[in-house]
Coordinates of C-alpha atoms in Angstrom, one line a residue:
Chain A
X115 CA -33.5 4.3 -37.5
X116 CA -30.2 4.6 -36.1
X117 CA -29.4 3.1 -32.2
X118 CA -30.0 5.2 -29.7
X119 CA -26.8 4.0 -27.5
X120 CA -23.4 3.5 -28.2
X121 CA -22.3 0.0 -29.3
X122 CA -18.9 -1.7 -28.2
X123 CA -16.8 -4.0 -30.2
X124 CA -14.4 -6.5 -29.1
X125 CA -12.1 -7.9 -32.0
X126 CA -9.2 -9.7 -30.5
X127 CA -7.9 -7.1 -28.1
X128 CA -9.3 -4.4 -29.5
X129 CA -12.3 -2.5 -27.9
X130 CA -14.1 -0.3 -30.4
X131 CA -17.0 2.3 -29.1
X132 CA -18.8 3.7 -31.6
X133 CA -21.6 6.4 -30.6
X134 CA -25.1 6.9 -31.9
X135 CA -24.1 9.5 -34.3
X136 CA -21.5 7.0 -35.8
X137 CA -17.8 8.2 -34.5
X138 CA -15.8 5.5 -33.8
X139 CA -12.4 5.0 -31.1
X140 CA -10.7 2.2 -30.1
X141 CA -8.3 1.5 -27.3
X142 CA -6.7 -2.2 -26.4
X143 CA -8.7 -4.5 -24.0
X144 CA -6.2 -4.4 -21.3
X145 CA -6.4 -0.7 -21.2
X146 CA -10.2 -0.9 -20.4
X147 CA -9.8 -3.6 -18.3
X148 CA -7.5 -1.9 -16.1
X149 CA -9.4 1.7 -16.0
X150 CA -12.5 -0.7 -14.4
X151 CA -10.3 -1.9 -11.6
X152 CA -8.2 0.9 -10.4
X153 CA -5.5 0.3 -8.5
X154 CA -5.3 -3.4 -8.6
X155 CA -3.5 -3.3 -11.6
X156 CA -0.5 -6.3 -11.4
X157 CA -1.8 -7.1 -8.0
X158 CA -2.1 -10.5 -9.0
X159 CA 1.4 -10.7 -9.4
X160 CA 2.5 -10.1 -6.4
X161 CA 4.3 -12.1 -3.6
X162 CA 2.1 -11.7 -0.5
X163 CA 4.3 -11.4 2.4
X164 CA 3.3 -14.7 5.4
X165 CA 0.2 -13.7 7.1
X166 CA -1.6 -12.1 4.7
X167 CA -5.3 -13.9 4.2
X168 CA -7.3 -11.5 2.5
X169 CA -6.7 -8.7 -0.4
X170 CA -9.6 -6.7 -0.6
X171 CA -10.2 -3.7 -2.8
X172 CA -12.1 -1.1 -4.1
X173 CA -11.3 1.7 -6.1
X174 CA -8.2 2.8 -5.7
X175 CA -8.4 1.4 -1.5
X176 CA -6.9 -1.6 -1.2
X177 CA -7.0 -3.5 2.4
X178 CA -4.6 -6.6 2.9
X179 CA -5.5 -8.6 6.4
X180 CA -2.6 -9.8 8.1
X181 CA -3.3 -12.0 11.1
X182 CA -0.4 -13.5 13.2
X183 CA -1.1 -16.6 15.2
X184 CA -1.4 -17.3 19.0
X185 CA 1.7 -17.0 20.9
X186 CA 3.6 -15.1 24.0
X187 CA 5.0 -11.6 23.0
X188 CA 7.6 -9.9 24.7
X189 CA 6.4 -5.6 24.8
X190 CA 7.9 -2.8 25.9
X191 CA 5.2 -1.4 28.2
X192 CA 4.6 1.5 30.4
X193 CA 5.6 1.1 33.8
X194 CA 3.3 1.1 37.0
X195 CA 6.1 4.1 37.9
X196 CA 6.6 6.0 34.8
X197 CA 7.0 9.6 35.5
X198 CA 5.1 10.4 32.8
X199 CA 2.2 8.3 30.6
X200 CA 3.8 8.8 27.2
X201 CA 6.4 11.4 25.6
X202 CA 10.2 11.4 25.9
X203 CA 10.0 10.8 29.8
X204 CA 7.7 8.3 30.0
X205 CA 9.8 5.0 31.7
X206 CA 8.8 1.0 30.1
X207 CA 9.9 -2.0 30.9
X208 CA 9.2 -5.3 29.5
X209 CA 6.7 -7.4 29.8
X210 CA 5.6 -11.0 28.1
X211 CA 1.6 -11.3 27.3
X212 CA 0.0 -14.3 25.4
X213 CA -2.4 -13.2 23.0
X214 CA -5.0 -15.1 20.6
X215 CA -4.8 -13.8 16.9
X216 CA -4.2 -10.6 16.3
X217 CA -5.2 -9.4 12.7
X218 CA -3.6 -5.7 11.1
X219 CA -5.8 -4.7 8.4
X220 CA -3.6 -2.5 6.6
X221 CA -4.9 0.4 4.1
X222 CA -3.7 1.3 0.9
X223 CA -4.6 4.2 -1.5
X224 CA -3.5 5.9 -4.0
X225 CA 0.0 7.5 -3.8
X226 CA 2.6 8.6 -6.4
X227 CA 4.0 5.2 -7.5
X228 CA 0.7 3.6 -6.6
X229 CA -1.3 2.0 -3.8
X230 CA 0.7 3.4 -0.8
X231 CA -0.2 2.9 3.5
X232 CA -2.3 5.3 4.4
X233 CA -2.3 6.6 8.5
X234 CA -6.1 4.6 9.1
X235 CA -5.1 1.5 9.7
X236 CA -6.9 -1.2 12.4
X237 CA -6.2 -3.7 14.6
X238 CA -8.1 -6.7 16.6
X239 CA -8.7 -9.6 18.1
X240 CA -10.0 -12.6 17.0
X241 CA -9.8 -16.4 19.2
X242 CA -9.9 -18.5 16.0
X243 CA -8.2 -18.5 12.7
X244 CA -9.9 -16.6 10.2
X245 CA -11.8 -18.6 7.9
X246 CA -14.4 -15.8 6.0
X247 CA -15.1 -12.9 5.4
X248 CA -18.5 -13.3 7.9
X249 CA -15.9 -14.3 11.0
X250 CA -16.3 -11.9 14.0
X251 CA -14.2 -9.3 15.1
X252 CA -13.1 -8.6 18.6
X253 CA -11.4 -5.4 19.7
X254 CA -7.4 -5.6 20.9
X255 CA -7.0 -4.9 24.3
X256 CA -3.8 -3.2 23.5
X257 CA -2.5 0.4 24.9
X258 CA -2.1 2.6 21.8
X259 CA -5.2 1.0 20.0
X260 CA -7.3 4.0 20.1
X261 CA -11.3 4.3 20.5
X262 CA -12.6 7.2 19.3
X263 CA -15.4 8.8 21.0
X264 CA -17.7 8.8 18.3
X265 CA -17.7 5.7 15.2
X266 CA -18.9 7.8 12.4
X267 CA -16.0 8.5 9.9
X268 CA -13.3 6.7 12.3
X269 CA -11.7 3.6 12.5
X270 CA -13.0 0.8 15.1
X271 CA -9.9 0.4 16.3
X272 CA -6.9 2.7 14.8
X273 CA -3.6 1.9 15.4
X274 CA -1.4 5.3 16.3
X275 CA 1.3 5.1 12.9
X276 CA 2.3 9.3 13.9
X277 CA 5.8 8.1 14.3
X278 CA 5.8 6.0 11.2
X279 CA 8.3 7.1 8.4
X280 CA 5.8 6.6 5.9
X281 CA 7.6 8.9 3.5
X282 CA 10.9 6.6 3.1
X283 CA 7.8 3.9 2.3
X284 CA 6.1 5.8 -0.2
X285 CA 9.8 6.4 -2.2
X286 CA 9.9 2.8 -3.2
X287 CA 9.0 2.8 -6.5
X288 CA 8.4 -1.2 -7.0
X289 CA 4.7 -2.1 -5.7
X290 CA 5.2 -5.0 -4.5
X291 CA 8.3 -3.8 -2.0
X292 CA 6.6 -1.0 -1.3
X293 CA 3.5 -2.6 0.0
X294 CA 5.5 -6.2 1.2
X295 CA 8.0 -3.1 3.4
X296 CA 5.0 -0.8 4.3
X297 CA 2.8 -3.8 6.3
X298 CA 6.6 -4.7 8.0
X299 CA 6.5 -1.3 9.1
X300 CA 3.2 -1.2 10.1
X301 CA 3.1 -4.3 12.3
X302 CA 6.9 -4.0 14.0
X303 CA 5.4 -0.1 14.7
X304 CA 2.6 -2.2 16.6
X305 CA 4.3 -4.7 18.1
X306 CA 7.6 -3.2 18.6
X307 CA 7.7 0.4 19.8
X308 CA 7.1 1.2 23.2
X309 CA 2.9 1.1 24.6
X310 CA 1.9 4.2 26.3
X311 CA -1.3 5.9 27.2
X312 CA -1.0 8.2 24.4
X313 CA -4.8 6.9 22.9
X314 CA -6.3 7.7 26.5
X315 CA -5.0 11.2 26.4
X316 CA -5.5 11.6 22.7
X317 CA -7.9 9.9 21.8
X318 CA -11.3 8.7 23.9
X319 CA -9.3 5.7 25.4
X320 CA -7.2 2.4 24.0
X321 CA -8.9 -0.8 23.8
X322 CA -6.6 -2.2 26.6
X323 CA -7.8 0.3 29.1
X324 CA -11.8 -0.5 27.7
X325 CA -11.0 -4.1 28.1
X326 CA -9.8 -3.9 31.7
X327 CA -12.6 -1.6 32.7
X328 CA -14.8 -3.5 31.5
X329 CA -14.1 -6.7 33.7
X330 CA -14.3 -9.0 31.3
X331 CA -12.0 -11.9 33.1
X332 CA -9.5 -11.6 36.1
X333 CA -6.7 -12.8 34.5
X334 CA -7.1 -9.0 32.5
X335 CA -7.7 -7.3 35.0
X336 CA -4.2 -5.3 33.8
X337 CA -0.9 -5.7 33.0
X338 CA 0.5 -7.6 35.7
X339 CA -2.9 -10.4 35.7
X340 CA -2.0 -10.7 32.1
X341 CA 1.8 -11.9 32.6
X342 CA 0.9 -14.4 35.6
X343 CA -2.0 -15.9 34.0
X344 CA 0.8 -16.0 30.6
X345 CA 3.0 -17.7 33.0
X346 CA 0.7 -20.2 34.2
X347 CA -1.5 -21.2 31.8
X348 CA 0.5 -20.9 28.7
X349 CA -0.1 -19.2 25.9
X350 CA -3.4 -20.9 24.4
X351 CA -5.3 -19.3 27.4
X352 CA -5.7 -16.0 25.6
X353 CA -8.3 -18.2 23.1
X354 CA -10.7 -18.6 26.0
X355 CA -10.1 -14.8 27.1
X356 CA -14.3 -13.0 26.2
X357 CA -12.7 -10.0 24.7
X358 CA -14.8 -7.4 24.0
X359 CA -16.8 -8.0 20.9
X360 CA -17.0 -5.4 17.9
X361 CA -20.1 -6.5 16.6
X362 CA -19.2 -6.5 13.3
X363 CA -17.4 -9.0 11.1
X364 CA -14.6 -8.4 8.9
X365 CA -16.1 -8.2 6.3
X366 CA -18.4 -5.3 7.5
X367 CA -15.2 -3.8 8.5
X368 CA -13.5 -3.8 5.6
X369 CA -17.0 -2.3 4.5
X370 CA -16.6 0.9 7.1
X371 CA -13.2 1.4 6.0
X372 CA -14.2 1.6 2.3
X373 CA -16.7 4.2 3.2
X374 CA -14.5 6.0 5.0
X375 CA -12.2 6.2 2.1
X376 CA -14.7 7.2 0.2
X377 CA -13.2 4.0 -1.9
X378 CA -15.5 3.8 -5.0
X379 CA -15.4 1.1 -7.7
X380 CA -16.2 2.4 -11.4
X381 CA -19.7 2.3 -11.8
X382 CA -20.8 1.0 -15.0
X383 CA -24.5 0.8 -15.5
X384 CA -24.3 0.8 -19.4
X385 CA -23.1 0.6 -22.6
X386 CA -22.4 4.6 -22.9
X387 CA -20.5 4.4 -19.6
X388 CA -18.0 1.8 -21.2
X389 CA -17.9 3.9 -24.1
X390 CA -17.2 7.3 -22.6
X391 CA -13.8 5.5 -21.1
X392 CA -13.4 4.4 -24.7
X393 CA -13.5 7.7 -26.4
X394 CA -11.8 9.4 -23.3
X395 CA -8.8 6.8 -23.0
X396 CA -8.5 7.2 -27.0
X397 CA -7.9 10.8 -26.7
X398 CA -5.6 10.7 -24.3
X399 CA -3.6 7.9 -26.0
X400 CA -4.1 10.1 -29.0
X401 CA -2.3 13.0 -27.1
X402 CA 0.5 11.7 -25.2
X403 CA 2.7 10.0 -27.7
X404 CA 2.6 12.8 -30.2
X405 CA 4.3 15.4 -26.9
X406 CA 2.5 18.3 -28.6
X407 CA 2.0 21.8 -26.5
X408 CA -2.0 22.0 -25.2
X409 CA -4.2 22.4 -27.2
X410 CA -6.3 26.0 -27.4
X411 CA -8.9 24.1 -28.2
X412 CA -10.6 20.5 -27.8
X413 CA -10.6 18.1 -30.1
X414 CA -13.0 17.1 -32.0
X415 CA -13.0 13.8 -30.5
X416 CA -12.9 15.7 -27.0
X417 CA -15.6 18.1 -27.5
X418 CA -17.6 15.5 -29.2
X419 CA -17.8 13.4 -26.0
X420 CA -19.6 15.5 -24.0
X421 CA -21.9 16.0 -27.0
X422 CA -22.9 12.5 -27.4
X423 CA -23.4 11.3 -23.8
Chain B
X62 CA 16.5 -8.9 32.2
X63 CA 17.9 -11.4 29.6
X64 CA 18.8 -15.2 30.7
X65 CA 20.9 -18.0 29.2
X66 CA 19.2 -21.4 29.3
X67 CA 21.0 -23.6 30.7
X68 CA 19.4 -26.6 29.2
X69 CA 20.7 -25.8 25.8
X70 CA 24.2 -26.4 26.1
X71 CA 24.3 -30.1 24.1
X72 CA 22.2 -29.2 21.4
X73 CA 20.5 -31.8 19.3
X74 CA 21.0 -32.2 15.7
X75 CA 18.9 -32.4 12.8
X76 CA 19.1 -32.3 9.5
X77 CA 21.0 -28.9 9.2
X78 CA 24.0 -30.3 11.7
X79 CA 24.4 -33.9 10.6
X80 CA 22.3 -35.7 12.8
X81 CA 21.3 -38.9 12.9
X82 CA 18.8 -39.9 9.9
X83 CA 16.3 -41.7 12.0
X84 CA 15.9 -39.2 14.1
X85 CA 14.9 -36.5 11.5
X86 CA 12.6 -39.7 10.5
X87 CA 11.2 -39.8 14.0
X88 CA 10.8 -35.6 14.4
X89 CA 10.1 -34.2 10.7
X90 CA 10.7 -30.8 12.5
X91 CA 14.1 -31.7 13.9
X92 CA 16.8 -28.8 12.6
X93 CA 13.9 -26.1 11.8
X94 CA 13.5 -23.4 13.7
X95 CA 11.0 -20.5 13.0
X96 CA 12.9 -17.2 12.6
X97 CA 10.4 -14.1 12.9
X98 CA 11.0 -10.2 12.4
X99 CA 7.9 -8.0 11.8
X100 CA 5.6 -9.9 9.3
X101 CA 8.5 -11.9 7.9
X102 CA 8.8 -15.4 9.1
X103 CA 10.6 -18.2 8.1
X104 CA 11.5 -21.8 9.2
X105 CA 15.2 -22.4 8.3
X106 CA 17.3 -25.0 9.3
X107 CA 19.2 -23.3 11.8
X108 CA 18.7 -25.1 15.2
X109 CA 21.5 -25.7 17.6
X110 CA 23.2 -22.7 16.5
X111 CA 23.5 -19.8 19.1
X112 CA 21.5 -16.9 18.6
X113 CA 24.9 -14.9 17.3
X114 CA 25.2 -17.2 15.1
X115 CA 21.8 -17.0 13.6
X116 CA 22.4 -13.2 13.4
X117 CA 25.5 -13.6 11.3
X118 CA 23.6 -16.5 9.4
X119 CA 21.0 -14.2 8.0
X120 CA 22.9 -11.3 7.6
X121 CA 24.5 -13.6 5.1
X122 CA 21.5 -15.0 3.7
X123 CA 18.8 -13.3 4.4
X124 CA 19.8 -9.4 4.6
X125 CA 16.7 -8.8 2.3
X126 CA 14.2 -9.8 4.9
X127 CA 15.5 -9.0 8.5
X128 CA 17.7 -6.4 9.5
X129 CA 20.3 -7.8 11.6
X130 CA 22.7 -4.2 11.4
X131 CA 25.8 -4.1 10.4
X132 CA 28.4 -6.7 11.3
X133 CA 30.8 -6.8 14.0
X134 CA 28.1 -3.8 15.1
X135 CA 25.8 -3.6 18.6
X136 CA 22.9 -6.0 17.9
X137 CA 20.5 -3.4 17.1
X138 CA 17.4 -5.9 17.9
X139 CA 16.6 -8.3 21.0
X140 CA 16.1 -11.8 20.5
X141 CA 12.8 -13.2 22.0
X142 CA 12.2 -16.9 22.3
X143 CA 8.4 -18.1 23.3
X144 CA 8.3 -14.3 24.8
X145 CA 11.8 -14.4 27.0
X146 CA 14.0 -12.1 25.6
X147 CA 17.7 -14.0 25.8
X148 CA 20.9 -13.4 25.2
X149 CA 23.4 -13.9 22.2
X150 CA 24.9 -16.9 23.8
X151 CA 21.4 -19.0 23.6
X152 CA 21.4 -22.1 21.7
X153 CA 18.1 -22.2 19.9
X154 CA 16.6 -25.8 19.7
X155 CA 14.7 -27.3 17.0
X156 CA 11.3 -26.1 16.5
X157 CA 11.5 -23.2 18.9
X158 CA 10.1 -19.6 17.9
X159 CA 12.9 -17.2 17.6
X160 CA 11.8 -13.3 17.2
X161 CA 14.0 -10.2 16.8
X162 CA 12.4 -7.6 18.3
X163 CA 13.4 -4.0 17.3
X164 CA 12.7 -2.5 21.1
X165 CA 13.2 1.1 19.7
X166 CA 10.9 3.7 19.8
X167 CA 7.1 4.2 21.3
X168 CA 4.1 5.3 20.2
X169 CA 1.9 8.8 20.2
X170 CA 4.8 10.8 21.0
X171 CA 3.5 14.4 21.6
X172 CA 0.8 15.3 22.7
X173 CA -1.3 16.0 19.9
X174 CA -5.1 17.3 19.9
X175 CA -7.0 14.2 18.9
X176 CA -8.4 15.0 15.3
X177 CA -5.7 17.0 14.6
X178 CA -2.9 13.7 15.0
X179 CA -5.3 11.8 13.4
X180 CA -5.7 13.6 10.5
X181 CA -1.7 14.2 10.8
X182 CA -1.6 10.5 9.9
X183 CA -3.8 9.8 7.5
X184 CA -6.0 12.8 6.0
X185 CA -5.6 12.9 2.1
X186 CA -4.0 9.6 1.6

């Protein structure tokens, strides 16, 4: 009686599927191995830039979680008498903050050279160094951090990248640079550009104007609190700041924005699943070298597929 | 408002200027300083150089990772130490935190309907 599944072959670094009915393909291990993790292809041969403590992926979403240590920064912030909140008009000046760790989980999908930043990317707090996947999250309470009104389908905490010239970023056709270049652009766009009350006329609000509503401490009870207490108690004192909690960990984070990137792994529940990729990565293979005009009709290989699974 | 720090006139040496070997010994940081722009950060032996200096440094060295301009241009990013923004003239001192801050530019720019900038910036990626 002949097997009612397919069976698959590995002989050196050759996979071999061959289907109930007895047709055979082969393909080379790496080429299966890298259609089961999309996307992460040569990942492990990259140079992380500093900062980076987690990779994360799934599917073709990769998340890399930068965190910068505790230290005074020197912003350009929206002055008490800007003519205007944000736009061309609107007046800054600058102002130095301590804050505790601030971690940039930036997101990758797919894009024409490969992973490439995507626009959903999040920012927050946390007043210890990450250590796990299971650590805590606390929201930024930093203008231009936006909080959408409702969670479902949106970031926690999205940092504004409109202005972002992620198209010069997508050009670079080495992975590594790209990716290494696209996170420098994202944080200096965070850290750098001008704060503005863009998120509370955009968006619901920014996590800087939730934090000071919601009285958390004195010393953030705005802008000018921040820089005295900065000024008198150092840097470290931003640790001890109760910033509003996310109530979720990273990892649960990381979670959301998989979902929301609709992010999904291969699924492979059996031996026909690993076989279809089989038979369909051997046709392909079959086709491309050969640079023949489409053909009118399938394959036999092709229409066969469908047939046997 | 950018100040000059007085205090930083007689710098100290380390490793990187010559100093005296027992002092490195004594301060295994002496000579390092951290140089920071956007996520790249470095500690490079660069301390009691002024901060034009360490601009002309990297843009010899280390054009790959921060972008000092063009030379002989306007400095087209402000140099932060421990938060203070200061001015060319600053002698860094071993194992202080220099940053380059790139002060050009803001955030949310037009005023935008909500989901629409939102999906602007990341719908279909």
């Amino acid at each position: 009686m002949p097997p009612q599944t397919a069976t698959i072959t590995i002989n050196g670094n050759t996979v071999e599927a061959r289907s109930p009915e007895g047709v055979t393909a082969s393909i080379p291990l790496e080429k299966l191995t890298k259609h089961l993790a999309p996307g992460r292809e040569n990942i492990e041969k990259f140079i992380l830039p500093g900062g980076v403590r987690f990779v994360l992926s799934r599917g073709e979403t990769i998340v890399w979680v930068h965190q910068t240590p505790p230290r005074r920064w020197c912003f350009k912030w929206l002055a008490a008498d800007s003519p205007k909140p944000f736009g061309s008009e609107a007046k800054y000046r600058r102002v130095t903050i301590a804050l505790p760790y601030v971690c940039v989980l930036a997101v990758f999908g797919p894009g024409r050279h490969g992973p490439q930043l995507t626009g959903k990317n999040e920012c927050f707090f946390t007043n210890s160094a990450l250590k796990s996947l299971d650590d805590k999250m606390l929201y930024p309470a930093l203008l231009n951090c936006s909080k959408f009104k409702t969670l479902n389908g949106h970031p926690l905490s999205w940092i504004c990248t409109q202005y972002l010239q992620r198209d010069a970023l997508m050009a670079i056709p080495d992975t590594n640079e790209r990716m290494s270049r696209s996170l420098d652009a994202l944080v200096k766009s965070l850290f750098d550009t001008g704060f503005n009350l863009s998120s509370e006329h955009n968006e619901e609000t920014s996590w800087f104007s939730a934090t000071v509503a919601a009285r958390i401490d004195p010393r953030i009870a705005g802008i000018e609190t921040w820089e005295q207490a900065t000024g008198e108690e150092g840097p470290l004192f931003a640790l001890r700041i109760p910033w509003l909690e996310t109530g979720f960990t990273l990892g649960q984070i990381v979670e959301r924005i998989f979902v929301n990137q609709n992010a999904q792994d291969v699924k492979i529940t059996s031996v026909n699943d690993l076989a279809r990729i089989v038979f369909m990565q051997s046709e392909l293979a079959r086709r491309r070298p050969q640079r023949k005009p489409p053909e009118t009709e399938p394959s036999k290989t092709t229409a066969n597929i469908e047939k046997i699974f | 408002m950018e100040r000059t720090r007085a205090n930083h006139e007689a710098p100290r040496m380390g490793p990187a200027g010559g100093g005296d070997f027992n002092d490195v010994a004594d301060d295994p940081a002496a000579g390092q300083i951290t140089v920071s722009q956007g996520v790249f950060c470095e500690s490079l032996p660069l301390a009691g150089e002024t901060v034009a200096g360490i601009r002309e440094r990297i843009r010899e060295n280390f054009a790959d990772l921060f972008d000092m301009g063009p030379a002989g241009g306007e400095a087209v990013s402000v140099a932060v130490i421990d938060g203070q923004p200061v001015d060319d003239n600053t002698v860094v001192q071993a194992g202080e935190f220099l940053t380059f801050v790139m002060h050009a530019g803001v955030k949310g720019l037009a005023p935008i309907p909500s989901r629409r900038r939102y999906r602007s910036a990341g719908e279909g990626d």
